[in-house]
PDB file of C-alpha atoms in Angstrom:
ATOM      1  CA  MET A 215      68.210 175.482   6.687  1.00 45.00           C
ATOM      2  CA  ASN A 216      70.977 177.068   8.547  1.00 49.00           C
ATOM      3  CA  ASP A 217      74.140 176.872   6.953  1.00 50.00           C
ATOM      4  CA  LEU A 218      76.862 175.414   9.270  1.00 52.00           C
ATOM      5  CA  ARG A 219      79.861 176.955   7.739  1.00 51.00           C
ATOM      6  CA  ILE A 220      78.673 180.549   9.000  1.00 51.00           C
ATOM      7  CA  GLY A 221      81.253 181.507  11.466  1.00 48.00           C
ATOM      8  CA  ASN A 222      83.806 179.031  10.886  1.00 52.00           C
ATOM      9  CA  THR A 223      85.816 180.352   7.891  1.00 47.00           C
ATOM     10  CA  THR A 224      88.849 178.023   8.529  1.00 51.00           C
ATOM     11  CA  SER A 225      88.841 174.460   7.925  1.00 54.00           C
ATOM     12  CA  PRO A 226      91.694 172.087   8.544  1.00 59.00           C
ATOM     13  CA  PRO A 227      93.429 170.469   5.839  1.00 61.00           C
ATOM     14  CA  ASN A 228      92.200 167.156   4.716  1.00 61.00           C
ATOM     15  CA  VAL A 229      95.110 164.828   5.552  1.00 58.00           C
ATOM     16  CA  TYR A 230      93.886 161.775   4.723  1.00 58.00           C
ATOM     17  CA  ALA A 231      92.602 162.658   1.257  1.00 60.00           C
ATOM     18  CA  GLY A 232      95.602 161.420  -0.766  1.00 68.00           C
ATOM     19  CA  ASP A 233      95.507 157.998   0.952  1.00 75.00           C
ATOM     20  CA  SER A 234      94.640 154.967  -0.824  1.00 81.00           C
ATOM     21  CA  LEU A 235      92.147 152.230   0.058  1.00 83.00           C
ATOM     22  CA  MET A 236      95.050 150.091   1.362  1.00 86.00           C
ATOM     23  CA  GLU A 237      96.679 153.157   3.767  1.00 85.00           C
ATOM     24  CA  LYS A 238      92.968 154.057   5.218  1.00 84.00           C
ATOM     25  CA  SER A 239      92.621 150.234   5.975  1.00 87.00           C
ATOM     26  CA  PHE A 240      95.870 149.797   7.839  1.00 90.00           C
ATOM     27  CA  LYS A 241      95.260 153.349   9.754  1.00 87.00           C
ATOM     28  CA  CYS A 242      91.499 151.821  10.682  1.00 88.00           C
ATOM     29  CA  LEU A 243      92.732 148.413  11.563  1.00 92.00           C
ATOM     30  CA  ALA A 244      95.674 150.146  13.871  1.00 92.00           C
ATOM     31  CA  TYR A 245      93.063 152.256  15.562  1.00 90.00           C
ATOM     32  CA  GLY A 246      91.168 149.058  16.067  1.00 92.00           C
ATOM     33  CA  VAL A 247      93.969 146.937  17.588  1.00 94.00           C
ATOM     34  CA  VAL A 248      94.571 150.298  19.868  1.00 92.00           C
ATOM     35  CA  VAL A 249      90.788 150.427  20.833  1.00 93.00           C
ATOM     36  CA  ALA A 250      90.670 146.606  21.686  1.00 94.00           C
ATOM     37  CA  LEU A 251      93.963 146.943  23.874  1.00 95.00           C
ATOM     38  CA  SER A 252      93.121 149.714  25.594  1.00 93.00           C
ATOM     39  CA  VAL A 253      89.690 148.614  26.545  1.00 94.00           C
ATOM     40  CA  ILE A 254      90.680 145.159  27.559  1.00 96.00           C
ATOM     41  CA  GLY A 255      93.673 146.371  29.592  1.00 95.00           C
ATOM     42  CA  ASN A 256      92.007 149.481  30.957  1.00 93.00           C
ATOM     43  CA  THR A 257      88.662 147.253  32.416  1.00 94.00           C
ATOM     44  CA  LEU A 258      91.083 144.641  33.775  1.00 94.00           C
ATOM     45  CA  ILE A 259      92.761 147.096  36.033  1.00 92.00           C
ATOM     46  CA  ILE A 260      89.324 148.133  37.095  1.00 91.00           C
ATOM     47  CA  PHE A 261      87.995 144.868  37.677  1.00 91.00           C
ATOM     48  CA  ALA A 262      91.135 143.746  39.347  1.00 90.00           C
ATOM     49  CA  PHE A 263      90.968 146.956  41.892  1.00 89.00           C
ATOM     50  CA  LYS A 264      87.097 146.353  42.495  1.00 87.00           C
ATOM     51  CA  LEU A 265      87.189 142.662  42.944  1.00 88.00           C
ATOM     52  CA  ASN A 266      90.255 142.668  45.381  1.00 83.00           C
ATOM     53  CA  ILE A 267      88.883 140.471  48.326  1.00 76.00           C
ATOM     54  CA  GLY A 268      91.963 141.257  50.737  1.00 77.00           C
ATOM     55  CA  GLY A 269      92.114 144.757  50.173  1.00 78.00           C
ATOM     56  CA  LYS A 270      95.839 145.036  49.150  1.00 81.00           C
ATOM     57  CA  LEU A 271      95.477 146.738  46.565  1.00 78.00           C
ATOM     58  CA  HIS A 272      93.016 149.961  48.241  1.00 81.00           C
ATOM     59  CA  THR A 273      96.046 152.260  48.366  1.00 82.00           C
ATOM     60  CA  VAL A 274      95.969 155.847  47.334  1.00 80.00           C
ATOM     61  CA  ASN A 275      98.377 155.333  44.417  1.00 81.00           C
ATOM     62  CA  ASN A 276      96.144 152.325  43.105  1.00 84.00           C
ATOM     63  CA  MET A 277      93.369 154.640  43.541  1.00 85.00           C
ATOM     64  CA  PHE A 278      95.305 156.846  41.135  1.00 84.00           C
ATOM     65  CA  ILE A 279      95.851 154.246  38.769  1.00 87.00           C
ATOM     66  CA  VAL A 280      92.017 152.946  38.555  1.00 89.00           C
ATOM     67  CA  SER A 281      91.002 156.420  37.978  1.00 87.00           C
ATOM     68  CA  MET A 282      93.468 157.389  35.342  1.00 87.00           C
ATOM     69  CA  ALA A 283      92.335 153.427  33.758  1.00 90.00           C
ATOM     70  CA  ALA A 284      88.871 155.258  33.518  1.00 89.00           C
ATOM     71  CA  GLY A 285      89.777 158.230  31.907  1.00 87.00           C
ATOM     72  CA  ASP A 286      91.861 156.352  29.521  1.00 88.00           C
ATOM     73  CA  LEU A 287      88.768 153.679  29.123  1.00 90.00           C
ATOM     74  CA  LEU A 288      86.434 157.133  28.548  1.00 87.00           C
ATOM     75  CA  LEU A 289      88.835 158.505  25.941  1.00 86.00           C
ATOM     76  CA  THR A 290      89.017 155.362  23.836  1.00 89.00           C
ATOM     77  CA  VAL A 291      85.557 154.900  24.145  1.00 87.00           C
ATOM     78  CA  ALA A 292      84.497 158.741  22.978  1.00 82.00           C
ATOM     79  CA  SER A 293      87.464 159.874  20.702  1.00 83.00           C
ATOM     80  CA  THR A 294      88.743 156.892  18.846  1.00 85.00           C
ATOM     81  CA  PRO A 295      85.480 156.023  16.839  1.00 84.00           C
ATOM     82  CA  GLU A 296      85.165 159.898  15.708  1.00 82.00           C
ATOM     83  CA  ARG A 297      88.896 159.206  14.571  1.00 83.00           C
ATOM     84  CA  ILE A 298      88.171 156.323  12.475  1.00 84.00           C
ATOM     85  CA  THR A 299      85.270 158.071  10.982  1.00 83.00           C
ATOM     86  CA  ARG A 300      87.286 161.131   9.739  1.00 82.00           C
ATOM     87  CA  ILE A 301      89.673 158.651   7.943  1.00 82.00           C
ATOM     88  CA  LEU A 302      87.061 156.840   6.073  1.00 82.00           C
ATOM     89  CA  ALA A 303      84.781 160.088   5.602  1.00 81.00           C
ATOM     90  CA  ASP A 304      87.905 161.941   4.151  1.00 75.00           C
ATOM     91  CA  GLU A 305      87.739 164.408   7.093  1.00 72.00           C
ATOM     92  CA  ARG A 306      83.766 165.151   6.634  1.00 72.00           C
ATOM     93  CA  TRP A 307      81.765 165.630   9.845  1.00 73.00           C
ATOM     94  CA  LEU A 308      78.585 163.111   8.958  1.00 75.00           C
ATOM     95  CA  ILE A 309      76.075 164.425  11.420  1.00 75.00           C
ATOM     96  CA  HIS A 310      74.643 167.616  10.634  1.00 81.00           C
ATOM     97  CA  GLY A 311      72.502 169.958  12.641  1.00 85.00           C
ATOM     98  CA  ASN A 312      72.581 170.614  16.148  1.00 89.00           C
ATOM     99  CA  TRP A 313      73.114 167.273  17.017  1.00 86.00           C
ATOM    100  CA  GLY A 314      76.012 167.230  14.828  1.00 83.00           C
ATOM    101  CA  ILE A 315      77.379 170.423  16.592  1.00 86.00           C
ATOM    102  CA  PHE A 316      76.794 168.941  19.883  1.00 88.00           C
ATOM    103  CA  LEU A 317      78.722 165.442  19.298  1.00 83.00           C
ATOM    104  CA  CYS A 318      81.662 167.804  17.517  1.00 81.00           C
ATOM    105  CA  LYS A 319      82.173 169.614  20.747  1.00 85.00           C
ATOM    106  CA  THR A 320      81.419 167.053  23.297  1.00 86.00           C
ATOM    107  CA  THR A 321      83.906 164.678  21.492  1.00 84.00           C
ATOM    108  CA  ASN A 322      86.597 167.171  21.658  1.00 84.00           C
ATOM    109  CA  TYR A 323      85.778 168.550  25.225  1.00 88.00           C
ATOM    110  CA  MET A 324      86.129 164.463  26.252  1.00 85.00           C
ATOM    111  CA  GLU A 325      89.246 164.010  24.633  1.00 86.00           C
ATOM    112  CA  LYS A 326      91.212 167.082  26.152  1.00 88.00           C
ATOM    113  CA  LEU A 327      89.529 166.531  29.402  1.00 87.00           C
ATOM    114  CA  CYS A 328      90.777 162.475  29.492  1.00 84.00           C
ATOM    115  CA  MET A 329      94.090 163.868  28.161  1.00 86.00           C
ATOM    116  CA  ASN A 330      94.679 166.611  31.127  1.00 88.00           C
ATOM    117  CA  LEU A 331      92.651 163.745  33.803  1.00 84.00           C
ATOM    118  CA  SER A 332      95.653 161.454  32.913  1.00 85.00           C
ATOM    119  CA  VAL A 333      98.542 164.213  33.192  1.00 88.00           C
ATOM    120  CA  ILE A 334      97.042 165.530  36.883  1.00 88.00           C
ATOM    121  CA  HIS A 335      96.848 161.720  37.981  1.00 84.00           C
ATOM    122  CA  LEU A 336     100.464 160.849  36.807  1.00 86.00           C
ATOM    123  CA  THR A 337     101.542 164.299  38.586  1.00 89.00           C
ATOM    124  CA  LEU A 338      99.522 163.183  41.819  1.00 85.00           C
ATOM    125  CA  ILE A 339     101.289 159.859  41.685  1.00 84.00           C
ATOM    126  CA  ALA A 340     104.773 161.275  41.308  1.00 87.00           C
ATOM    127  CA  ILE A 341     104.288 163.954  44.327  1.00 87.00           C
ATOM    128  CA  ASP A 342     102.533 160.731  46.273  1.00 82.00           C
ATOM    129  CA  ARG A 343     105.688 158.443  45.617  1.00 82.00           C
ATOM    130  CA  SER A 344     108.266 161.445  46.380  1.00 83.00           C
ATOM    131  CA  LEU A 345     106.382 162.308  49.680  1.00 81.00           C
ATOM    132  CA  TYR A 346     106.972 158.352  50.336  1.00 78.00           C
ATOM    133  CA  ILE A 347     110.165 158.025  49.761  1.00 80.00           C
ATOM    134  CA  GLN A 348     111.524 161.364  51.482  1.00 75.00           C
ATOM    135  CA  PRO A 349     112.394 160.698  55.236  1.00 75.00           C
ATOM    136  CA  GLU A 350     110.724 162.565  57.541  1.00 74.00           C
ATOM    137  CA  PRO A 351     112.594 165.431  59.062  1.00 71.00           C
ATOM    138  CA  LYS A 352     113.759 165.326  62.706  1.00 69.00           C
ATOM    139  CA  PRO A 353     112.438 168.263  64.984  1.00 65.00           C
ATOM    140  CA  LYS A 354     115.227 170.385  66.213  1.00 61.00           C
ATOM    141  CA  PRO A 355     115.660 170.723  70.144  1.00 56.00           C
ATOM    142  CA  ILE A 356     113.870 174.034  71.280  1.00 58.00           C
ATOM    143  CA  TYR A 357     116.262 175.754  73.831  1.00 55.00           C
ATOM    144  CA  ASP A 358     114.703 178.115  76.178  1.00 54.00           C
ATOM    145  CA  ILE A 359     116.548 178.914  79.406  1.00 56.00           C
ATOM    146  CA  ARG A 360     113.642 180.823  80.789  1.00 52.00           C
ATOM    147  CA  ARG A 361     110.588 178.321  80.308  1.00 53.00           C
ATOM    148  CA  GLY A 362     113.017 174.927  80.360  1.00 54.00           C
ATOM    149  CA  LEU A 363     113.618 172.395  77.463  1.00 50.00           C
ATOM    150  CA  ARG A 364     111.341 171.058  74.943  1.00 51.00           C
ATOM    151  CA  ASP A 365     111.971 168.305  72.505  1.00 49.00           C
ATOM    152  CA  CYS A 366     115.612 167.645  74.013  1.00 52.00           C
ATOM    153  CA  ASP A 367     117.300 164.498  75.033  1.00 53.00           C
ATOM    154  CA  GLU A 368     119.344 163.930  78.137  1.00 53.00           C
ATOM    155  CA  ALA A 369     122.829 165.390  76.578  1.00 53.00           C
ATOM    156  CA  ASP A 370     121.010 168.373  75.639  1.00 53.00           C
ATOM    157  CA  LYS A 371     119.171 168.973  78.893  1.00 52.00           C
ATOM    158  CA  THR A 372     122.854 168.776  80.769  1.00 54.00           C
ATOM    159  CA  LYS A 373     124.174 171.413  78.568  1.00 54.00           C
ATOM    160  CA  VAL A 374     121.457 173.703  79.012  1.00 51.00           C
ATOM    161  CA  GLU A 375     121.478 173.236  82.703  1.00 51.00           C
ATOM    162  CA  CYS A 376     125.229 174.345  82.641  1.00 47.00           C
ATOM    163  CA  ILE A 377     124.796 177.269  80.189  1.00 50.00           C
ATOM    164  CA  SER A 378     121.833 178.533  82.534  1.00 48.00           C
ATOM    165  CA  ILE A 379     124.161 177.613  85.824  1.00 47.00           C
ATOM    166  CA  GLN A 380     126.813 179.784  84.246  1.00 46.00           C
ATOM    167  CA  ASN A 381     124.470 182.743  83.472  1.00 48.00           C
ATOM    168  CA  LEU A 382     123.266 182.725  87.033  1.00 50.00           C
ATOM    169  CA  GLN A 383     126.467 182.894  88.465  1.00 48.00           C
TER     170      GLN A 383
END
């Protein structure tokens, strides 16, 4: 049988070893409340967007929020059970063999992926909002005496006509 410790000479310190049963129960209860609120809240956000009949919620900003809610829901479902198991099993990984290695790596990958996606979505929301509130710059009039005027108002045209007449005399 393969020894799973080969190649992994460092192991994290057991942070839950000194916890009493009451502390472990409180931590698991807190994780349970967070899971319940996250699942309910993120599911409501997704359903509100999906069931929107008038289509008023179908904006770019709301699509970013729904995508972030889906990522948070995936993070909650994929990562929190592993965290609760680590509290109850004193940092031991309960599933051995190739399936255990796969689940360990997949859980950590999903956790990091969902966190990074949330940061990227928050950045995109901030960029979208900043582009929305910034006024559009006015184009500057282009004066070209030889080719004529482009993008000018009437007052600018008379100035350039006067300049071009003075240059011709």
